[in-house]
mmCIF file of C-alpha atoms and ligand atoms in Angstrom:
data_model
loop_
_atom_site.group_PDB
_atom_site.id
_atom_site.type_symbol
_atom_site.label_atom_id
_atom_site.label_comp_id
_atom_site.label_asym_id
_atom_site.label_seq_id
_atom_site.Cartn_x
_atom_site.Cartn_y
_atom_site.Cartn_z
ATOM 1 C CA UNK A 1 220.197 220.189 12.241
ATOM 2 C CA UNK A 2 217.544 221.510 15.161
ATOM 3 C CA UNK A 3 219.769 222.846 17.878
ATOM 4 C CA UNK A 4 216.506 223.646 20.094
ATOM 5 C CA UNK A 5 213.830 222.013 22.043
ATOM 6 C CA UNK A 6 211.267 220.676 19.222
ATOM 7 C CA UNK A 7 208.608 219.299 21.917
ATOM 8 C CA UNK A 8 206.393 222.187 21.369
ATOM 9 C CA UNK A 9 205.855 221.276 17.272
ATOM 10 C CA UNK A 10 204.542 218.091 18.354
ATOM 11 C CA UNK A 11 201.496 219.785 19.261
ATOM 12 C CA UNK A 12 201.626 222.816 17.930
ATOM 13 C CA UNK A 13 197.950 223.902 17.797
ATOM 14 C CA UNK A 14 197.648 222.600 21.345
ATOM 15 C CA UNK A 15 200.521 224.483 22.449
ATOM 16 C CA UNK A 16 199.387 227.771 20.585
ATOM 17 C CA UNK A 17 195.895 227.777 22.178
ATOM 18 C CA UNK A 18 196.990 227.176 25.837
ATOM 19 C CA UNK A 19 199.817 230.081 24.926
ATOM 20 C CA UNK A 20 200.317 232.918 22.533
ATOM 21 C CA UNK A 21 196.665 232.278 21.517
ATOM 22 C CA UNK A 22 194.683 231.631 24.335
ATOM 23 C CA UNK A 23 192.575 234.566 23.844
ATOM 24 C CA UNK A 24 191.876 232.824 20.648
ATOM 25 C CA UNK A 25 190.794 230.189 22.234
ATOM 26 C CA UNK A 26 187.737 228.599 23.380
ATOM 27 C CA UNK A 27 187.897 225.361 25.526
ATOM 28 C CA UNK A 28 186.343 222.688 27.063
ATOM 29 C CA UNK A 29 188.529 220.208 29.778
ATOM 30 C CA UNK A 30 191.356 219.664 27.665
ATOM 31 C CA UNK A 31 189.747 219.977 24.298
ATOM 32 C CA UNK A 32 190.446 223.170 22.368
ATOM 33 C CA UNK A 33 189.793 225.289 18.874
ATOM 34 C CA UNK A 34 189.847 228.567 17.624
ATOM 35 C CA UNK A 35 187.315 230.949 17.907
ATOM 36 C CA UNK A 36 184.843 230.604 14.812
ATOM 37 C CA UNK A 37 186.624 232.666 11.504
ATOM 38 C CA UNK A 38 189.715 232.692 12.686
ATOM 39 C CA UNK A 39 190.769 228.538 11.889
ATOM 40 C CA UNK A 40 189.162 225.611 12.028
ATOM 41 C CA UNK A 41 191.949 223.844 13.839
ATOM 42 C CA UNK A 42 191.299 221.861 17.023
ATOM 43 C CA UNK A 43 193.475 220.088 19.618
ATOM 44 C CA UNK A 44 193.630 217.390 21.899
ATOM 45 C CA UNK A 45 196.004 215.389 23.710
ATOM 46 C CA UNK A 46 197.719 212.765 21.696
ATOM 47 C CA UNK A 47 196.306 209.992 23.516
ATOM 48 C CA UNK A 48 192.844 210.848 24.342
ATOM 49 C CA UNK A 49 190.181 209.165 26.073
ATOM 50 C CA UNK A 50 186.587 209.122 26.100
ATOM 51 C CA UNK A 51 185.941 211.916 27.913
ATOM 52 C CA UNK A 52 188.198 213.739 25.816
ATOM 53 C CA UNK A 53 187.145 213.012 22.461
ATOM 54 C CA UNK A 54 183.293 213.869 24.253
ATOM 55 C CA UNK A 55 184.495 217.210 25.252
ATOM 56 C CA UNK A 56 185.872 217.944 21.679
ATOM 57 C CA UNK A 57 182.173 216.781 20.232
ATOM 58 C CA UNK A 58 180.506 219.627 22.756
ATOM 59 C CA UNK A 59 182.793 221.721 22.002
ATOM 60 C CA UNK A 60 182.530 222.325 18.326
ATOM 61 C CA UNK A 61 179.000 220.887 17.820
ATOM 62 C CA UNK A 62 177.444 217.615 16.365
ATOM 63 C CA UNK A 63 177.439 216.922 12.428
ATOM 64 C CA UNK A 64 180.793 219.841 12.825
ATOM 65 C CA UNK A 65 184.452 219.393 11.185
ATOM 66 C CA UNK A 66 186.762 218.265 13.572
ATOM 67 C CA UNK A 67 189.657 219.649 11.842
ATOM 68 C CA UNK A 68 192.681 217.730 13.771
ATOM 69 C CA UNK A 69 195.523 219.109 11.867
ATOM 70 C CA UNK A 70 198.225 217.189 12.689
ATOM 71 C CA UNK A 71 197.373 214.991 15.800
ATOM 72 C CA UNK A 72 197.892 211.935 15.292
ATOM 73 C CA UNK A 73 194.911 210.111 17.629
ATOM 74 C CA UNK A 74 192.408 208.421 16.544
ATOM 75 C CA UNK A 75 188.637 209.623 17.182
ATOM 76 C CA UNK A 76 185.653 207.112 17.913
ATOM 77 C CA UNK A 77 184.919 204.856 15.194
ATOM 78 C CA UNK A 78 181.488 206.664 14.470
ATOM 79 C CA UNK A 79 183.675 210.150 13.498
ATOM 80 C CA UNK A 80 183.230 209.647 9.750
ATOM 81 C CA UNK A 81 186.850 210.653 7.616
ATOM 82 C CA UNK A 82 186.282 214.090 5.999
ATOM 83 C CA UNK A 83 190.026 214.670 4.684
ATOM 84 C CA UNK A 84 193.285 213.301 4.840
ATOM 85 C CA UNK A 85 196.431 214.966 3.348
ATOM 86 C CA UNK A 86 200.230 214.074 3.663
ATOM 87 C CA UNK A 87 202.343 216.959 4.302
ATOM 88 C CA UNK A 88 205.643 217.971 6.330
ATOM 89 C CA UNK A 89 206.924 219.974 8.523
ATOM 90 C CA UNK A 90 209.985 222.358 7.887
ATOM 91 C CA UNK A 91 211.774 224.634 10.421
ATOM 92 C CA UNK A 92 214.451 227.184 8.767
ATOM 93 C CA UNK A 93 218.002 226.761 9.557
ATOM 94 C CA UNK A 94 219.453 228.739 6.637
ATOM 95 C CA UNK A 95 222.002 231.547 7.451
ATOM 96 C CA UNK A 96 221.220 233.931 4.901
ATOM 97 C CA UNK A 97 217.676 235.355 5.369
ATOM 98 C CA UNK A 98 216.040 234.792 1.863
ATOM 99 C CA UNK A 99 215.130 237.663 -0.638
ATOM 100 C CA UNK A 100 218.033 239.877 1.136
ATOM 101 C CA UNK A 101 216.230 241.912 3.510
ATOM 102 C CA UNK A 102 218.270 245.155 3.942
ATOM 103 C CA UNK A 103 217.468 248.067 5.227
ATOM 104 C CA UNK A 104 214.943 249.596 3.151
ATOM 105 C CA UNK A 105 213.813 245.972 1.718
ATOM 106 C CA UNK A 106 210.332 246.423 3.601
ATOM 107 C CA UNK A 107 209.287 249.350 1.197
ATOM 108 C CA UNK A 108 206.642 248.515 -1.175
ATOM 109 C CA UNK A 109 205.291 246.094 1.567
ATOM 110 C CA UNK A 110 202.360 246.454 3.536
ATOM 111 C CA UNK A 111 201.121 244.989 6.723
ATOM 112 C CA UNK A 112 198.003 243.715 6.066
ATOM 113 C CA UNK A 113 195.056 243.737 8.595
ATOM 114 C CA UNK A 114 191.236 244.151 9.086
ATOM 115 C CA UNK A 115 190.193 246.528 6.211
ATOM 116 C CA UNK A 116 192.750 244.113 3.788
ATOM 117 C CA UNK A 117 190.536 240.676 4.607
ATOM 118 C CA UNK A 118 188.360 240.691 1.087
ATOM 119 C CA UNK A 119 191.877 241.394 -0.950
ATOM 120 C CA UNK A 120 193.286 238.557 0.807
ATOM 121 C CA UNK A 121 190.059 236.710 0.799
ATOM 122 C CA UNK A 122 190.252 236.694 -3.054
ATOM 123 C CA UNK A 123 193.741 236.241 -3.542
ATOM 124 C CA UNK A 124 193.892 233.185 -1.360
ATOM 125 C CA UNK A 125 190.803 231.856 -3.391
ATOM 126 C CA UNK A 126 192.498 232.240 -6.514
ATOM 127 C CA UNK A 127 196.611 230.856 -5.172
ATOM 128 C CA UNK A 128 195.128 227.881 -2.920
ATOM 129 C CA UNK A 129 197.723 228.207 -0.441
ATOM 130 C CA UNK A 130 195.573 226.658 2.655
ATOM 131 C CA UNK A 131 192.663 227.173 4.655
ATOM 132 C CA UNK A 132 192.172 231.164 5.304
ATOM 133 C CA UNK A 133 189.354 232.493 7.430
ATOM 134 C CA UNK A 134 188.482 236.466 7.587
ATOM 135 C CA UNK A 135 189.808 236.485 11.141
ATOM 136 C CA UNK A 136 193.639 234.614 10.435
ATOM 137 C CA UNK A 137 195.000 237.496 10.292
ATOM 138 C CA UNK A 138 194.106 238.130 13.584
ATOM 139 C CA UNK A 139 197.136 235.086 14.651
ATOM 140 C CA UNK A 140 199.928 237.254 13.410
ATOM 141 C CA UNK A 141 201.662 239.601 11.162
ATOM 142 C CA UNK A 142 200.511 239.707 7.410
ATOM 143 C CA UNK A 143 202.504 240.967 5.262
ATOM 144 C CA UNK A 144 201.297 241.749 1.038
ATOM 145 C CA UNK A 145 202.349 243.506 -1.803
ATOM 146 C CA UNK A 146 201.155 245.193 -4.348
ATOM 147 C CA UNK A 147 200.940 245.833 -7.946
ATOM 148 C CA UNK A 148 199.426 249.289 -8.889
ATOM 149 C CA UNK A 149 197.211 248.898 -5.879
ATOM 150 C CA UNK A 150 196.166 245.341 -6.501
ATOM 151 C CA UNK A 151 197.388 242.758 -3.396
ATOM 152 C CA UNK A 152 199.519 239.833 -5.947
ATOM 153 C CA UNK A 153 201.190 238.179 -2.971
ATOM 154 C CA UNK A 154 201.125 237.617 0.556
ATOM 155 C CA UNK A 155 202.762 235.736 3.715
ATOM 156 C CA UNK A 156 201.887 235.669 7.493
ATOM 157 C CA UNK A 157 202.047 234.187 10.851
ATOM 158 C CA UNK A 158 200.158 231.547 11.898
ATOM 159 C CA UNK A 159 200.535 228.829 14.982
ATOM 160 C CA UNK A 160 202.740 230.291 17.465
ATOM 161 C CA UNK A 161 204.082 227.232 20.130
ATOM 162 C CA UNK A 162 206.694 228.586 22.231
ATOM 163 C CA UNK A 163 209.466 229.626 20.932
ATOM 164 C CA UNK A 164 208.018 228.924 17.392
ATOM 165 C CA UNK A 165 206.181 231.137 14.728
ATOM 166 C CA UNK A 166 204.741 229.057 11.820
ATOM 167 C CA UNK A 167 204.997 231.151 8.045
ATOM 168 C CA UNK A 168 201.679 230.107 6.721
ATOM 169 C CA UNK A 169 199.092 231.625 3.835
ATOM 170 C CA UNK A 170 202.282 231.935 1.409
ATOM 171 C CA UNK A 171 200.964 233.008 -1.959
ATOM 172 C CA UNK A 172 201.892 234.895 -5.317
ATOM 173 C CA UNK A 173 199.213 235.769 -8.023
ATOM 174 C CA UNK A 174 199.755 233.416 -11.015
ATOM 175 C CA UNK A 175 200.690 236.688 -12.923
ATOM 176 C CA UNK A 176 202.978 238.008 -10.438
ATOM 177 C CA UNK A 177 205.329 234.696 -9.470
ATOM 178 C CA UNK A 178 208.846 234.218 -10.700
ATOM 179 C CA UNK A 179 209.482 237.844 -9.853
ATOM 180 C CA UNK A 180 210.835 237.143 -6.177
ATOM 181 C CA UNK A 181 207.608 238.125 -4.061
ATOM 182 C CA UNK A 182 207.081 234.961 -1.486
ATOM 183 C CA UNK A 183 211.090 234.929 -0.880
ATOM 184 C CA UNK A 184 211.234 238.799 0.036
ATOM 185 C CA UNK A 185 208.121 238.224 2.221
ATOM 186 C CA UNK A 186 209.193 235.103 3.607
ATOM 187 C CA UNK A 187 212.611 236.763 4.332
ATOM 188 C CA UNK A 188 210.929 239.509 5.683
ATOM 189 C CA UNK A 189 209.064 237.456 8.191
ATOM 190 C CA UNK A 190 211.750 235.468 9.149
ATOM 191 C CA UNK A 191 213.654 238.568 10.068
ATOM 192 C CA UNK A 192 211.067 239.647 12.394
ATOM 193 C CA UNK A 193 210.683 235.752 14.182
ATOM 194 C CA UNK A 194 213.999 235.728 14.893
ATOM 195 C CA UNK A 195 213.990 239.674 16.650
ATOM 196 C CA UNK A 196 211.830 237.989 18.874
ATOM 197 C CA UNK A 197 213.397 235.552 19.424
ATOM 198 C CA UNK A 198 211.606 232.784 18.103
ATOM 199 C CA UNK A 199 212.476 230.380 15.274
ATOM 200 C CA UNK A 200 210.400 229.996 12.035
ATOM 201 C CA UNK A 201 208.963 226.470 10.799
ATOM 202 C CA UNK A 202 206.345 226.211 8.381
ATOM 203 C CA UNK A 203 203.898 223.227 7.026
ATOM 204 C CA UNK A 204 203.101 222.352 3.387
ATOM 205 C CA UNK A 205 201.320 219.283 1.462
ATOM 206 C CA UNK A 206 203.677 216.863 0.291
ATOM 207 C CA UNK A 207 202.135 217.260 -3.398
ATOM 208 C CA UNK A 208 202.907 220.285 -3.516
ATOM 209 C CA UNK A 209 206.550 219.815 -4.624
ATOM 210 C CA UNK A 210 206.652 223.218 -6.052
ATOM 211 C CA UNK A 211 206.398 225.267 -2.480
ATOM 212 C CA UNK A 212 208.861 222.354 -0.986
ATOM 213 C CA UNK A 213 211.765 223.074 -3.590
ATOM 214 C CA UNK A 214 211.069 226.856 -2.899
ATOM 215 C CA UNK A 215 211.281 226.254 1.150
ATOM 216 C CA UNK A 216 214.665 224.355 0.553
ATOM 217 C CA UNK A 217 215.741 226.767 -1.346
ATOM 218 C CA UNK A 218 214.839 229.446 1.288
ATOM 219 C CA UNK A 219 216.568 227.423 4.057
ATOM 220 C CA UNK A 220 214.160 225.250 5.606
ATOM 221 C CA UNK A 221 214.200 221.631 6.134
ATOM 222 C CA UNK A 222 212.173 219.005 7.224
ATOM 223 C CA UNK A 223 211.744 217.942 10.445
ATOM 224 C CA UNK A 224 208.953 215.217 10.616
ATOM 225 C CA UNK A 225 206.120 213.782 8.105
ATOM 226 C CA UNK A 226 202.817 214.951 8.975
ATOM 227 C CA UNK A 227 199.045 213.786 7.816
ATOM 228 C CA UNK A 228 196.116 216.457 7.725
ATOM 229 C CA UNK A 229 193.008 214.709 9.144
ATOM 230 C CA UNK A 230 189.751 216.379 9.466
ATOM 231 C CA UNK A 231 186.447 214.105 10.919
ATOM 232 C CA UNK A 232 182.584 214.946 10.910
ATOM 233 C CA UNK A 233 181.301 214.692 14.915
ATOM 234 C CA UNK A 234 178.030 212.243 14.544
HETATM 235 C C1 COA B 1 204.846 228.883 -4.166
HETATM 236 C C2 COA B 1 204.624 230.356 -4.528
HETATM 237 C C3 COA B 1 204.165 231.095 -3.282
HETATM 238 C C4 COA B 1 205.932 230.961 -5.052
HETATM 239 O O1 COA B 1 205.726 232.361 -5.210
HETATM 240 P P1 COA B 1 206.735 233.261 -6.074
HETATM 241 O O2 COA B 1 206.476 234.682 -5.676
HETATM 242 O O3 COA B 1 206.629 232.931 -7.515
HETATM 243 O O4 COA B 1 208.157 232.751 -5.539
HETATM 244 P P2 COA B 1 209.560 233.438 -5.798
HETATM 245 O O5 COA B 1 209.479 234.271 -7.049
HETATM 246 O O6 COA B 1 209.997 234.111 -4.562
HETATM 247 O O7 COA B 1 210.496 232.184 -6.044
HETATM 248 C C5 COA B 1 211.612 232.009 -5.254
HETATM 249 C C6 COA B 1 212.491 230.912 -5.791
HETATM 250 O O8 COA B 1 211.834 229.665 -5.757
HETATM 251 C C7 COA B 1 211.776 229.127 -7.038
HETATM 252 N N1 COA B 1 210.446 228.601 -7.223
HETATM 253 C C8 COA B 1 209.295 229.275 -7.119
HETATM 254 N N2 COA B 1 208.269 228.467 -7.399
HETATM 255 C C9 COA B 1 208.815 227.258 -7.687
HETATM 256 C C10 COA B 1 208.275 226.027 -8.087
HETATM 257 N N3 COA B 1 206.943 225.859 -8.278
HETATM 258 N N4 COA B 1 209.131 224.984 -8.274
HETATM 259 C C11 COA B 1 210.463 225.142 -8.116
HETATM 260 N N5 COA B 1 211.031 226.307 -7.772
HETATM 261 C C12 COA B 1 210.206 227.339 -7.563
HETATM 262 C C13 COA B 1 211.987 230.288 -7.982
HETATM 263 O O9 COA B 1 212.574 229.830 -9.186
HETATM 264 C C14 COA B 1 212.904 231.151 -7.204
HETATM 265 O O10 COA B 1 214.244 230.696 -7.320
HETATM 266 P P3 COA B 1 215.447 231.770 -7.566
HETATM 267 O O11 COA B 1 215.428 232.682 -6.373
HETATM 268 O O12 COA B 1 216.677 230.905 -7.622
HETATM 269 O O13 COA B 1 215.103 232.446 -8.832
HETATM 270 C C15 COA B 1 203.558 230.490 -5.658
HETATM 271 O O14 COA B 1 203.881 229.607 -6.708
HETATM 272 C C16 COA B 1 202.141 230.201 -5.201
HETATM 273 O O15 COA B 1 201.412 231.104 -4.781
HETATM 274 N N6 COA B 1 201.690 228.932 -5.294
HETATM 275 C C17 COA B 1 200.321 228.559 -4.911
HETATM 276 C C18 COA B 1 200.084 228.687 -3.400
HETATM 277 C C19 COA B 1 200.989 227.748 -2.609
HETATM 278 O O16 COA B 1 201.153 226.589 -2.939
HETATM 279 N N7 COA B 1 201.572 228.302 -1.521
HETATM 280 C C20 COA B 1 202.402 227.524 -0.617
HETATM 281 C C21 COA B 1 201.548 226.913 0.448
HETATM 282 S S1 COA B 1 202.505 225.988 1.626
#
């Protein structure tokens, strides 16, 4: 099924700080995380040491939320367990670009940026699609629509390893799903990845069974298990 190097979404925080992101970035040996507001994600290597896991402590600040994503190391036994969620990863190999994006299929949808944040603040409060700072949008393109002026539904660009753009923040309104909104956005995104040249992949909870039948059905499948780990720095 994957046809191209998948190295990079091993570590694809890591690999989106020291890249695309790096002026997102703030660092510390070979620690790293996002700016503050923009996501709580850190990285380190997979097999840290000592010194490692010190530098990642310094960095973000004692009694902080090391928010690991998906790295699978360990931390010192005194990093107290904060969250743990099973999820997956999914890259798209469909053919046909979901929610037929022809020419003209942009209108009615906006890029979304700085003045947008409280719309999208709200709207990801009341979908829960993931964590969502006021500066994410800041990591990519974010696209919305709306309904008579209201923003029901909204998709964007996340982690961005090389060669890679992750769809992320995917969310309809309760009142506004069912009507086709996440697959014309997520279409629409995946159009623009692959002008680029990139390829999209994506990450959801494994609970959420709804969003994984709707990424099938949009083309994507999965390419490894993932947990979510977050720790509190003593
Ligand atoms: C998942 C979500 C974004 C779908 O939004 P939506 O705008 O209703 O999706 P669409 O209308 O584009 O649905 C596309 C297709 O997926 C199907 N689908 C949508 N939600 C589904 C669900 N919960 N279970 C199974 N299929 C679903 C639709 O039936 C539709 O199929 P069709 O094209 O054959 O008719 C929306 O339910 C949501 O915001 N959920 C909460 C936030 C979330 O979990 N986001 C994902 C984070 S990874």
């Amino acid at each position: 099924m994957v046809n191209r190097d998948t190295v990079a979404l091993d570590d694809p925080v890591g690999a989106s700080l020291r890249g695309h992101h790096t002026h997102l970035a703030r660092r510390l040996g070979r620690a790293a995380t996002y700016l503050p507001g923009v996501a709580t994600f850190a990285a380190i290597s997979a097999d840290p040491g000592p010194r490692e896991w010190a530098d990642l402590a310094q960095l973000l600040g004692r009694g902080e939320l090391a928010d690991l994503f998906s790295c699978p190391a360990t931390p010192p036994s005194d990093w107290e367990p904060v969250f743990a969620l099973d999820g997956r990863q999914m890259l798209w190999s469909g053919t046909d670009l979901p929610g037929h994006p022809e020419a003209g299929a942009e209108s009615g949808v906006v890029e979304l940026g700085a003045d947008d944040v409280p719309e999208m603040l709200d709207l990801v409060a009341r979908a829960q699609p993931g964590p969502f700072r006021p500066r994410t949008h800041e990591l990519g393109t974010y696209l919305g629509i709306r309904d008579r002026g209201t923003l029901v539904a909204m998709a964007g660009e996340r982690l961005r390893p090389p060669g890679w753009t992750e769809i992320s923040a995917v969310c309809t309104a309760a009142e506004a799903r069912g009507q086709g909104h996440a697959s014309r956005l997520i279409g629409l995104l995946i159009a623009r990845i692959l002008a680029r040249g990139d390829r999209p992949f994506l990450h959801v909870a494994e609970a959420n069974t709804g969003a994984v039948a709707l990424y099938e059905h949009l083309g994507f499948e999965t390419r490894t298990s993932v947990a979510f780990r977050g720790f509190r720095i003593p």
